[in-house]
CSV table of C-alpha atoms in Angstrom, one decimal:
chain,number,residue,atom,x,y,z
A,3,MET,CA,15.2,122.7,203.1
A,4,LEU,CA,17.3,125.3,204.0
A,5,PRO,CA,18.3,126.0,207.5
A,6,LYS,CA,16.1,128.3,209.6
A,7,ASP,CA,15.9,131.8,208.5
A,8,ALA,CA,18.1,130.8,205.5
A,9,ALA,CA,16.0,133.1,203.2
A,10,GLN,CA,16.5,136.2,205.4
A,11,ASN,CA,20.4,135.9,205.7
A,12,GLY,CA,21.1,135.1,202.4
A,13,TYR,CA,22.7,131.5,203.0
A,14,ALA,CA,21.5,130.1,199.6
A,15,LEU,CA,23.1,132.6,197.6
A,16,ASN,CA,27.0,132.2,199.1
A,17,MET,CA,28.3,129.6,196.1
A,18,ILE,CA,29.1,132.4,193.7
A,19,ASP,CA,29.7,136.3,193.7
A,20,LEU,CA,26.1,136.9,192.4
A,21,ARG,CA,26.6,140.6,193.3
A,22,ALA,CA,29.5,140.7,190.5
A,23,MET,CA,27.7,138.4,188.0
A,24,LYS,CA,24.5,140.8,188.0
A,25,ASP,CA,26.7,143.6,187.5
A,26,ASN,CA,28.4,141.9,184.6
A,27,PRO,CA,27.2,138.7,183.7
A,28,GLU,CA,29.4,138.2,180.6
A,29,PRO,CA,32.3,136.9,182.1
A,30,MET,CA,30.7,134.2,183.6
A,31,ARG,CA,28.6,133.4,180.7
A,32,ALA,CA,32.1,133.1,178.4
A,33,SER,CA,33.3,130.8,181.3
A,34,GLN,CA,30.0,128.5,181.2
A,35,LEU,CA,30.6,128.2,177.6
A,36,ALA,CA,34.4,127.6,177.9
A,37,ARG,CA,33.8,124.7,179.7
A,38,GLY,CA,31.3,123.5,177.5
A,39,ASN,CA,28.5,124.2,179.6
A,40,ASP,CA,25.3,126.2,178.5
A,41,PRO,CA,25.8,130.0,179.2
A,42,ALA,CA,21.8,130.3,179.7
A,43,THR,CA,22.2,129.0,183.4
A,44,VAL,CA,23.9,132.2,184.2
A,45,ASP,CA,20.5,134.2,183.2
A,46,GLN,CA,18.6,131.4,185.2
A,47,ALA,CA,20.5,131.8,188.1
A,48,LEU,CA,20.2,135.5,188.1
A,49,ALA,CA,16.4,135.1,187.5
A,50,ALA,CA,16.0,132.6,190.3
A,51,ASP,CA,17.7,135.3,192.7
A,52,GLU,CA,15.4,138.0,191.5
A,53,ARG,CA,12.5,135.6,192.4
A,54,ARG,CA,14.3,135.1,195.6
A,55,ARG,CA,14.4,138.7,196.7
A,56,ALA,CA,11.0,139.3,195.3
A,57,ALA,CA,9.6,136.5,197.4
A,58,LEU,CA,11.7,137.8,200.7
A,59,THR,CA,10.9,141.4,200.3
A,60,ALA,CA,6.9,140.3,200.1
A,61,PHE,CA,7.6,138.0,203.3
A,62,GLU,CA,9.3,141.0,205.1
A,63,THR,CA,6.8,143.5,204.4
A,64,ALA,CA,3.9,141.2,205.7
A,65,ARG,CA,5.9,140.3,208.8
A,66,ALA,CA,6.2,144.3,209.6
A,67,GLU,CA,2.6,144.6,209.2
A,68,GLN,CA,1.6,141.8,211.2
A,69,LYS,CA,4.1,143.2,214.1
A,70,ALA,CA,2.6,146.9,213.7
A,71,PHE,CA,-1.1,145.2,213.8
A,72,SER,CA,-0.3,143.3,216.9
A,73,LYS,CA,0.4,146.3,218.8
A,74,GLN,CA,-3.2,147.9,218.2
A,75,ILE,CA,-4.5,144.4,220.2
A,76,GLY,CA,-3.1,145.3,223.3
A,77,SER,CA,-4.9,149.0,223.6
A,78,ALA,CA,-8.0,147.9,222.0
A,79,SER,CA,-11.2,147.6,224.0
A,80,LYS,CA,-13.1,144.8,225.0
A,81,GLU,CA,-15.7,145.1,222.1
A,82,GLU,CA,-13.1,145.6,219.2
A,83,ARG,CA,-10.6,142.6,220.2
A,84,PRO,CA,-12.6,139.5,218.8
A,85,ALA,CA,-12.5,141.5,215.2
A,86,LEU,CA,-9.0,142.2,215.8
A,87,LEU,CA,-7.8,139.0,216.5
A,88,GLU,CA,-9.7,137.2,213.9
A,89,GLN,CA,-8.0,139.8,211.5
A,90,ALA,CA,-4.4,138.9,213.4
A,91,LYS,CA,-5.0,135.4,212.7
A,92,LYS,CA,-5.4,135.9,208.8
A,93,LEU,CA,-2.4,137.9,208.9
A,94,SER,CA,-0.6,135.5,210.8
A,95,GLU,CA,-1.7,132.6,208.2
A,96,ASN,CA,-0.6,135.1,205.3
A,97,VAL,CA,3.1,135.5,207.0
A,98,LYS,CA,3.5,131.7,207.5
A,99,ALA,CA,2.6,131.3,203.5
A,100,LEU,CA,5.0,134.2,202.2
A,101,GLU,CA,7.6,132.9,204.6
A,102,GLU,CA,7.2,129.3,203.1
A,103,ALA,CA,7.4,130.8,199.6
A,104,SER,CA,10.1,132.9,200.4
A,105,ASN,CA,12.5,129.5,201.6
A,106,GLN,CA,11.0,127.8,198.7
A,107,ALA,CA,12.5,130.4,196.4
A,108,ALA,CA,15.6,130.7,198.2
A,109,GLU,CA,15.7,126.9,197.7
A,110,GLU,CA,15.2,127.2,194.2
A,111,ALA,CA,17.6,130.1,193.8
A,112,LYS,CA,20.4,127.8,195.4
A,113,LYS,CA,19.8,125.0,193.1
A,114,ALA,CA,20.3,127.5,190.0
A,115,ALA,CA,23.2,128.8,191.7
A,116,MET,CA,25.0,125.5,192.5
A,117,VAL,CA,24.8,124.6,188.7
A,118,LEU,CA,27.4,127.3,188.0
A,119,GLU,CA,31.0,126.4,188.2
A,120,ASN,CA,33.9,128.6,188.9
A,121,LEU,CA,34.7,131.6,186.9
A,122,ILE,CA,37.9,130.4,185.3
A,123,LEU,CA,41.0,132.9,185.4
A,124,ASP,CA,42.3,134.7,182.4
A,125,GLY,CA,44.7,132.5,180.4
A,126,VAL,CA,42.8,129.1,180.7
A,127,PRO,CA,42.3,127.2,177.3
A,128,SER,CA,39.0,126.6,176.0
A,129,GLY,CA,38.1,123.0,175.2
A,130,GLY,CA,38.1,119.6,176.5
A,131,GLU,CA,40.5,117.2,177.8
A,132,ASP,CA,42.9,117.4,174.7
A,133,ASP,CA,43.1,121.2,174.4
A,134,TYR,CA,45.6,121.9,177.2
A,135,GLU,CA,48.8,124.0,176.7
A,136,VAL,CA,52.3,122.9,177.3
A,137,LEU,CA,53.8,125.0,179.7
A,138,SER,CA,57.1,123.3,179.9
A,139,GLN,CA,58.9,120.1,179.7
A,140,GLU,CA,61.3,119.3,182.9
A,141,GLY,CA,63.1,116.7,184.7
A,142,ALA,CA,65.2,114.2,183.5
A,143,PRO,CA,66.0,113.5,179.9
A,144,ILE,CA,63.4,111.0,178.4
A,145,ARG,CA,65.5,107.5,178.2
A,146,ASP,CA,66.5,105.8,175.1
A,147,PHE,CA,65.9,102.3,176.1
A,148,THR,CA,66.7,101.1,172.3
A,149,ALA,CA,69.7,102.6,172.7
A,150,GLU,CA,70.8,100.9,176.1
A,151,GLY,CA,69.9,97.5,174.5
A,152,PHE,CA,66.8,96.5,175.9
A,153,THR,CA,63.1,96.7,175.7
A,154,PRO,CA,61.4,98.5,178.7
A,155,GLN,CA,59.0,96.4,181.1
A,156,ASP,CA,55.7,98.1,182.3
A,157,HIS,CA,55.0,98.8,185.8
A,158,LEU,CA,53.3,95.8,186.5
A,159,ASP,CA,55.5,93.2,185.3
A,160,LEU,CA,58.4,95.1,187.2
A,161,GLY,CA,56.3,95.2,190.3
A,162,ILE,CA,55.5,91.5,190.0
A,163,GLY,CA,59.2,90.5,189.3
A,164,LEU,CA,60.1,92.6,192.4
A,165,ASP,CA,57.1,90.9,194.5
A,166,ALA,CA,56.1,94.5,194.9
A,167,ILE,CA,52.4,94.6,193.5
A,168,ASP,CA,49.9,91.8,193.3
A,169,THR,CA,46.6,92.7,191.4
A,170,ASP,CA,45.7,89.2,190.9
A,171,ARG,CA,44.9,88.7,195.0
A,172,GLY,CA,43.4,92.3,195.1
A,173,ALA,CA,41.0,91.6,192.5
A,174,LYS,CA,40.1,88.5,194.4
A,175,VAL,CA,39.5,90.0,197.6
A,176,SER,CA,38.0,93.2,196.4
A,177,GLY,CA,37.4,92.9,192.7
A,178,ALA,CA,38.4,94.8,189.7
A,179,ARG,CA,41.2,97.7,190.1
A,180,PHE,CA,42.3,96.7,193.8
A,181,TYR,CA,45.5,95.6,194.5
A,182,TYR,CA,48.1,94.5,197.2
A,183,LEU,CA,51.4,96.7,197.4
A,184,LYS,CA,54.1,94.3,199.5
A,185,GLY,CA,57.6,94.2,200.2
A,186,VAL,CA,59.5,97.0,198.6
A,187,GLY,CA,56.2,98.2,197.0
A,188,ALA,CA,54.8,99.2,200.4
A,189,ARG,CA,57.9,100.5,201.2
A,190,LEU,CA,58.4,102.7,198.2
A,191,GLU,CA,54.8,104.0,198.7
A,192,LEU,CA,55.5,105.1,202.3
A,193,ALA,CA,58.9,106.6,201.2
A,194,ILE,CA,56.9,108.8,198.6
A,195,LEU,CA,54.5,109.8,200.9
A,196,ASN,CA,56.9,110.7,203.9
A,197,ALA,CA,59.3,112.7,201.4
A,198,ALA,CA,56.3,114.6,200.5
A,199,LEU,CA,55.2,115.1,204.2
A,200,ASP,CA,58.8,116.1,204.8
A,201,THR,CA,58.7,118.7,202.1
A,202,ALA,CA,55.5,120.2,203.0
A,203,ILE,CA,56.6,120.9,206.7
A,204,ALA,CA,59.6,122.2,205.5
A,205,HIS,CA,57.7,124.6,203.5
A,206,GLY,CA,55.6,125.6,206.4
A,207,PHE,CA,52.6,123.4,206.3
A,208,THR,CA,50.9,121.6,209.4
A,209,PRO,CA,50.4,118.0,208.6
A,210,MET,CA,47.3,116.7,209.5
A,211,ILE,CA,45.8,113.0,209.2
A,212,THR,CA,42.2,113.6,207.8
A,213,PRO,CA,39.0,111.9,207.8
A,214,CYS,CA,38.0,109.6,204.7
A,215,MET,CA,34.4,110.1,205.2
A,216,VAL,CA,32.7,113.5,205.5
A,217,SER,CA,29.1,114.7,205.2
A,218,PRO,CA,26.9,115.8,202.1
A,219,GLU,CA,27.3,119.4,203.2
A,220,THR,CA,31.1,119.2,203.2
A,221,MET,CA,31.3,117.3,199.9
A,222,SER,CA,29.0,119.7,198.3
A,223,GLY,CA,30.7,122.6,199.6
A,224,THR,CA,34.0,121.6,197.7
A,225,GLY,CA,31.9,121.2,194.6
A,226,PHE,CA,32.3,117.6,194.0
A,227,LEU,CA,28.7,116.6,193.7
A,228,GLY,CA,28.3,118.3,190.6
A,229,GLU,CA,28.4,116.7,187.1
A,230,HIS,CA,31.1,114.0,188.1
A,231,SER,CA,29.2,112.8,191.6
A,232,ASP,CA,29.2,109.3,190.3
A,233,GLU,CA,32.9,109.3,191.0
A,234,ILE,CA,32.0,109.2,194.6
A,235,TYR,CA,31.5,106.5,196.8
A,236,TYR,CA,28.5,107.1,198.9
A,237,LEU,CA,27.6,105.1,202.3
A,238,PRO,CA,23.7,105.7,202.7
A,239,ALA,CA,23.2,103.9,205.7
A,240,ASP,CA,25.4,106.5,207.4
A,241,ASN,CA,24.6,109.3,205.0
A,242,LEU,CA,28.3,109.8,204.5
A,243,TYR,CA,30.6,109.8,201.4
A,244,LEU,CA,34.5,108.7,201.3
A,245,THR,CA,36.9,111.3,200.1
A,246,GLY,CA,38.6,111.1,196.9
A,247,THR,CA,41.1,113.4,197.9
A,248,SER,CA,42.1,114.9,201.7
A,249,GLU,CA,41.0,118.3,199.9
A,250,VAL,CA,37.5,117.7,200.9
A,251,ALA,CA,38.3,117.3,204.7
A,252,LEU,CA,41.1,120.1,204.7
A,253,ALA,CA,38.3,122.2,202.8
A,254,GLY,CA,35.5,121.6,205.3
A,255,TYR,CA,38.0,122.2,208.5
A,256,HIS,CA,37.4,125.9,208.8
A,257,THR,CA,33.4,125.5,207.5
A,258,ASN,CA,31.8,128.7,209.0
A,259,GLU,CA,34.7,130.2,210.4
A,260,ILE,CA,36.5,133.5,210.2
A,261,ILE,CA,39.9,132.7,210.1
A,262,ASP,CA,43.0,135.0,210.9
A,263,LEU,CA,44.9,135.6,207.6
A,264,SER,CA,46.9,138.3,209.3
A,265,ALA,CA,50.2,136.6,208.8
A,266,GLY,CA,50.0,135.2,205.6
A,267,PRO,CA,48.0,132.1,204.0
A,268,LYS,CA,46.9,129.1,206.3
A,269,ARG,CA,48.4,126.0,204.9
A,270,TYR,CA,47.8,122.3,205.7
A,271,THR,CA,49.0,119.0,204.5
A,272,GLY,CA,46.8,115.9,204.6
A,273,TRP,CA,47.9,112.2,204.3
A,274,SER,CA,44.9,110.3,203.6
A,275,ALA,CA,43.5,107.0,202.1
A,276,CYS,CA,41.7,108.1,198.8
A,277,PHE,CA,38.6,106.5,197.1
A,278,ARG,CA,37.3,106.8,193.6
A,279,ARG,CA,34.7,104.7,191.6
A,280,GLU,CA,36.2,105.3,188.4
A,281,ALA,CA,32.8,105.5,186.6
A,282,GLY,CA,32.8,105.9,183.3
A,283,SER,CA,36.4,104.7,182.9
A,284,TYR,CA,35.8,100.9,181.7
A,285,GLY,CA,38.5,99.8,179.6
A,286,LYS,CA,41.2,102.5,180.4
A,287,ASP,CA,44.2,101.9,182.2
A,288,THR,CA,42.8,98.7,183.7
A,289,ARG,CA,46.4,96.9,183.5
A,290,GLY,CA,48.2,97.8,186.9
A,291,ILE,CA,47.7,100.5,189.4
A,292,ILE,CA,47.3,103.5,187.4
A,293,ARG,CA,43.6,104.0,187.6
A,294,VAL,CA,42.5,102.2,191.2
A,295,HIS,CA,39.6,102.7,193.4
A,296,GLN,CA,41.9,103.3,196.4
A,297,PHE,CA,45.0,104.8,197.1
A,298,HIS,CA,47.2,107.0,199.3
A,299,LYS,CA,47.7,110.7,198.5
A,300,VAL,CA,49.7,113.7,200.6
A,301,GLU,CA,47.8,116.9,199.7
A,302,MET,CA,48.6,120.8,200.2
A,303,PHE,CA,45.7,122.9,200.8
A,304,SER,CA,45.9,126.7,201.3
A,305,TYR,CA,43.7,129.5,202.4
A,306,CYS,CA,44.7,132.7,201.3
A,307,LYS,CA,43.3,136.2,200.3
A,308,PRO,CA,42.2,136.2,197.2
A,309,GLU,CA,44.9,138.9,196.1
A,310,ASP,CA,47.4,136.5,196.9
A,311,ALA,CA,45.9,133.3,195.2
A,312,VAL,CA,47.8,133.5,192.2
A,313,GLU,CA,51.1,133.7,193.7
A,314,GLU,CA,50.1,130.7,196.0
A,315,HIS,CA,49.3,128.8,193.1
A,316,GLN,CA,52.8,129.2,191.8
A,317,LYS,CA,54.0,128.0,195.4
A,318,LEU,CA,52.4,124.9,195.4
A,319,LEU,CA,53.5,124.2,191.7
A,320,ASN,CA,57.2,125.1,192.9
A,321,MET,CA,57.0,122.3,195.5
A,322,GLU,CA,55.4,119.7,193.2
A,323,ARG,CA,58.5,120.7,191.0
A,324,GLU,CA,60.7,119.9,194.0
A,325,MET,CA,58.9,116.6,194.7
A,326,LEU,CA,59.3,115.1,190.9
A,327,ALA,CA,63.0,116.5,191.2
A,328,LYS,CA,63.8,114.3,194.2
A,329,VAL,CA,62.2,111.1,192.4
A,330,GLU,CA,64.1,112.2,189.2
A,331,LEU,CA,61.1,111.8,186.8
A,332,PRO,CA,60.9,113.3,183.4
A,333,TYR,CA,57.8,115.6,183.2
A,334,ARG,CA,55.8,118.6,181.3
A,335,ILE,CA,53.5,120.8,183.0
A,336,ILE,CA,50.3,121.5,181.5
A,337,ASN,CA,47.7,124.4,181.5
A,338,THR,CA,44.5,122.1,181.7
A,339,ALA,CA,41.5,123.3,179.7
A,340,ALA,CA,38.3,124.8,181.1
A,341,GLY,CA,36.3,121.7,180.2
A,342,ASP,CA,38.8,119.4,181.9
A,343,LEU,CA,38.7,121.4,185.2
A,344,GLY,CA,36.8,120.3,188.1
A,345,SER,CA,33.4,122.5,189.0
A,346,SER,CA,35.7,124.3,191.8
A,347,ALA,CA,38.9,125.0,189.9
A,348,ALA,CA,39.4,128.5,188.4
A,349,GLN,CA,42.8,127.2,186.8
A,350,LYS,CA,44.6,124.0,187.1
A,351,PHE,CA,48.1,122.9,186.5
A,352,ASP,CA,49.1,119.4,185.7
A,353,CYS,CA,52.6,117.8,186.1
A,354,GLU,CA,52.3,114.5,183.8
A,355,ALA,CA,55.5,112.3,184.1
A,356,TRP,CA,56.8,110.2,181.1
A,357,LEU,CA,55.6,106.6,180.6
A,358,PRO,CA,57.8,104.9,178.4
A,359,THR,CA,55.9,101.6,177.8
A,360,GLN,CA,53.0,103.7,176.7
A,361,ASN,CA,54.9,106.6,174.9
A,362,ARG,CA,53.0,109.0,176.8
A,363,PHE,CA,52.8,111.6,179.3
A,364,MET,CA,50.6,110.5,182.5
A,365,GLU,CA,49.7,112.9,185.2
A,366,VAL,CA,50.8,112.1,188.2
A,367,THR,CA,50.0,115.6,190.4
A,368,SER,CA,48.2,118.8,189.9
A,369,THR,CA,47.4,121.9,191.8
A,370,SER,CA,44.3,124.0,191.4
A,371,ASN,CA,43.3,127.6,192.2
A,372,CYS,CA,39.8,127.6,193.5
A,373,THR,CA,39.5,131.4,194.0
A,374,THR,CA,36.5,131.9,196.3
A,375,PHE,CA,34.2,129.4,194.9
A,376,GLN,CA,34.7,126.6,197.9
A,377,ALA,CA,35.2,129.2,200.5
A,378,ARG,CA,31.7,131.0,199.5
A,379,ARG,CA,30.0,127.5,199.9
A,380,LEU,CA,31.4,126.4,203.3
A,381,GLN,CA,31.3,130.0,204.6
A,382,ILE,CA,35.0,130.4,205.1
A,383,ARG,CA,36.2,134.0,205.8
A,384,TYR,CA,38.7,136.4,207.1
A,385,ARG,CA,39.0,140.0,208.3
A,386,ASP,CA,40.3,142.6,205.9
A,387,THR,CA,42.5,145.5,207.5
A,388,GLU,CA,39.3,147.5,208.5
A,389,GLY,CA,38.2,144.5,210.3
A,390,LYS,CA,35.3,143.3,207.8
A,391,PRO,CA,34.4,139.8,207.1
A,392,GLN,CA,35.6,139.0,203.3
A,393,VAL,CA,35.6,135.4,201.5
A,394,CYS,CA,39.1,133.9,201.2
A,395,ALA,CA,40.4,131.8,198.6
A,396,THR,CA,41.4,128.3,198.8
A,397,LEU,CA,44.0,126.0,196.7
A,398,ASN,CA,45.1,122.4,196.8
A,399,GLY,CA,47.7,120.3,195.2
A,400,THR,CA,48.9,116.9,195.3
A,401,LEU,CA,52.5,116.3,196.6
A,402,GLY,CA,52.7,112.5,196.4
A,403,THR,CA,50.7,109.4,195.8
A,404,THR,CA,50.5,105.8,195.0
A,405,ARG,CA,50.2,106.4,191.3
A,406,TRP,CA,54.0,107.8,191.4
A,407,ILE,CA,55.0,104.3,192.0
A,408,VAL,CA,54.2,103.8,188.3
A,409,ALA,CA,56.4,106.4,186.7
A,410,ILE,CA,59.2,105.3,189.1
A,411,LEU,CA,59.6,102.0,188.3
A,412,GLU,CA,59.2,102.6,184.7
A,413,ASN,CA,61.7,105.4,184.3
A,414,HIS,CA,64.4,103.9,186.9
A,415,GLN,CA,64.3,100.1,185.7
A,416,GLN,CA,67.4,98.6,184.4
A,417,ALA,CA,68.0,95.7,182.1
A,418,ASP,CA,67.8,93.0,184.9
A,419,GLY,CA,64.3,93.8,185.8
A,420,SER,CA,66.0,95.7,189.1
A,421,VAL,CA,65.1,99.6,189.4
A,422,ARG,CA,67.4,101.8,190.6
A,423,VAL,CA,66.1,104.2,193.5
A,424,PRO,CA,66.0,108.0,193.2
A,425,ALA,CA,68.6,109.3,195.6
A,426,GLY,CA,65.8,111.6,196.9
A,427,LEU,CA,63.8,108.6,198.3
A,428,ARG,CA,67.0,106.5,199.6
A,429,PRO,CA,66.7,108.0,203.2
A,430,TYR,CA,63.4,106.7,203.3
A,431,LEU,CA,64.5,103.1,202.4
A,432,GLY,CA,66.9,102.9,204.8
A,433,GLY,CA,69.8,103.8,202.2
A,434,LEU,CA,68.4,101.3,199.9
A,435,GLU,CA,69.8,102.1,196.0
A,436,VAL,CA,68.5,99.3,194.2
A,437,LEU,CA,65.4,97.5,194.3
A,438,GLU,CA,66.3,93.9,193.4
A,439,PRO,CA,64.1,91.3,191.5
A,440,ILE,CA,63.1,88.2,193.3
A,441,SER,CA,63.0,84.9,191.8
A,442,LYS,CA,60.9,82.3,193.1
A,443,PRO,CA,58.6,79.3,191.7
A,444,GLY,CA,54.9,80.3,191.2
A,445,LYS,CA,52.6,82.1,193.5
């Protein structure tokens, strides 16, 4: 059920801007359609809101009548009072029933509104996973290994040769899609994450080590308990969820607060372990550490005024470009199609690095503009120039993660199985320029 007085304070309906949707429902219908969702859910949410309003009005009217009637009892004579008290009892029972009905209508309206995903921005392509728009191809040129005279190894073979990745023992200890990073593998991950943290700090982001477990309210507030909730690990004994990104904890940090944006956006960067069940990915990227259950990530997160969100989104994308330049990877930037967006994202740009052994681009980082979707759910606001509370926008983007090891090993490998360390990571590896393979008998 909703918190006390939820139906009266509008708590249930802060997931989306229902007032704007009521005035003009067509943009949301078109957005749902572009995502591959049923546009009828828009009308269902609006109808549920109307029922909520009617139930609330009936409750408030009856409660006002009850209060007015109560005043008569105090001035009534001894003879009149028993009949008045009996009538007051009936009024009280009616008010209680109407309050329950109002709360139930608010709960139903909340559920109907929760079905709606964020309104996509203009320029987001319609369609699914394969309907993205390529915006640019950047970074170092894609290497011609044939011209160099050798066949490239994939990241797992390279990692085994470097004694850096051990998936066999990961599976032995924890099951499929788990692994050990060891030696230069562990050092390489820490180098990537520390470089990302330094980059974020240089751009004014406050570094944070975030919780890896959050409440259902926080997980739901960020939009992760929708269609893809089966991707999330749930701990029923504690009623907590393991986060798949520190975005969740960073978004929840200012829940139910009015924050100060007078000096510009609030920017945080979270370092955390991340956990994903990878449900539905059976048979996909099973080799190596591309798609795994546990990894580390440095995530950017911004709170800003809605009118500044597009510019802030470009800032996050440019920081990702800066990091990809440090590790010298060939990559492209795509504008993700609506049907491949998470429920909270209004637009998402993916940076995909070239994976030579698979002859394809692989996502290594992304950045999403969530507009006011998450902040509405989590009740995060700021004061405008007139001092009135307004809902802020939230944005997120990955600045470095375990998966980058895959692209770095494959793109910087050499014929003898060694791997050249990108110049931008050398300070984080004690000046090491080349990762050398280790020859040893067996495991």
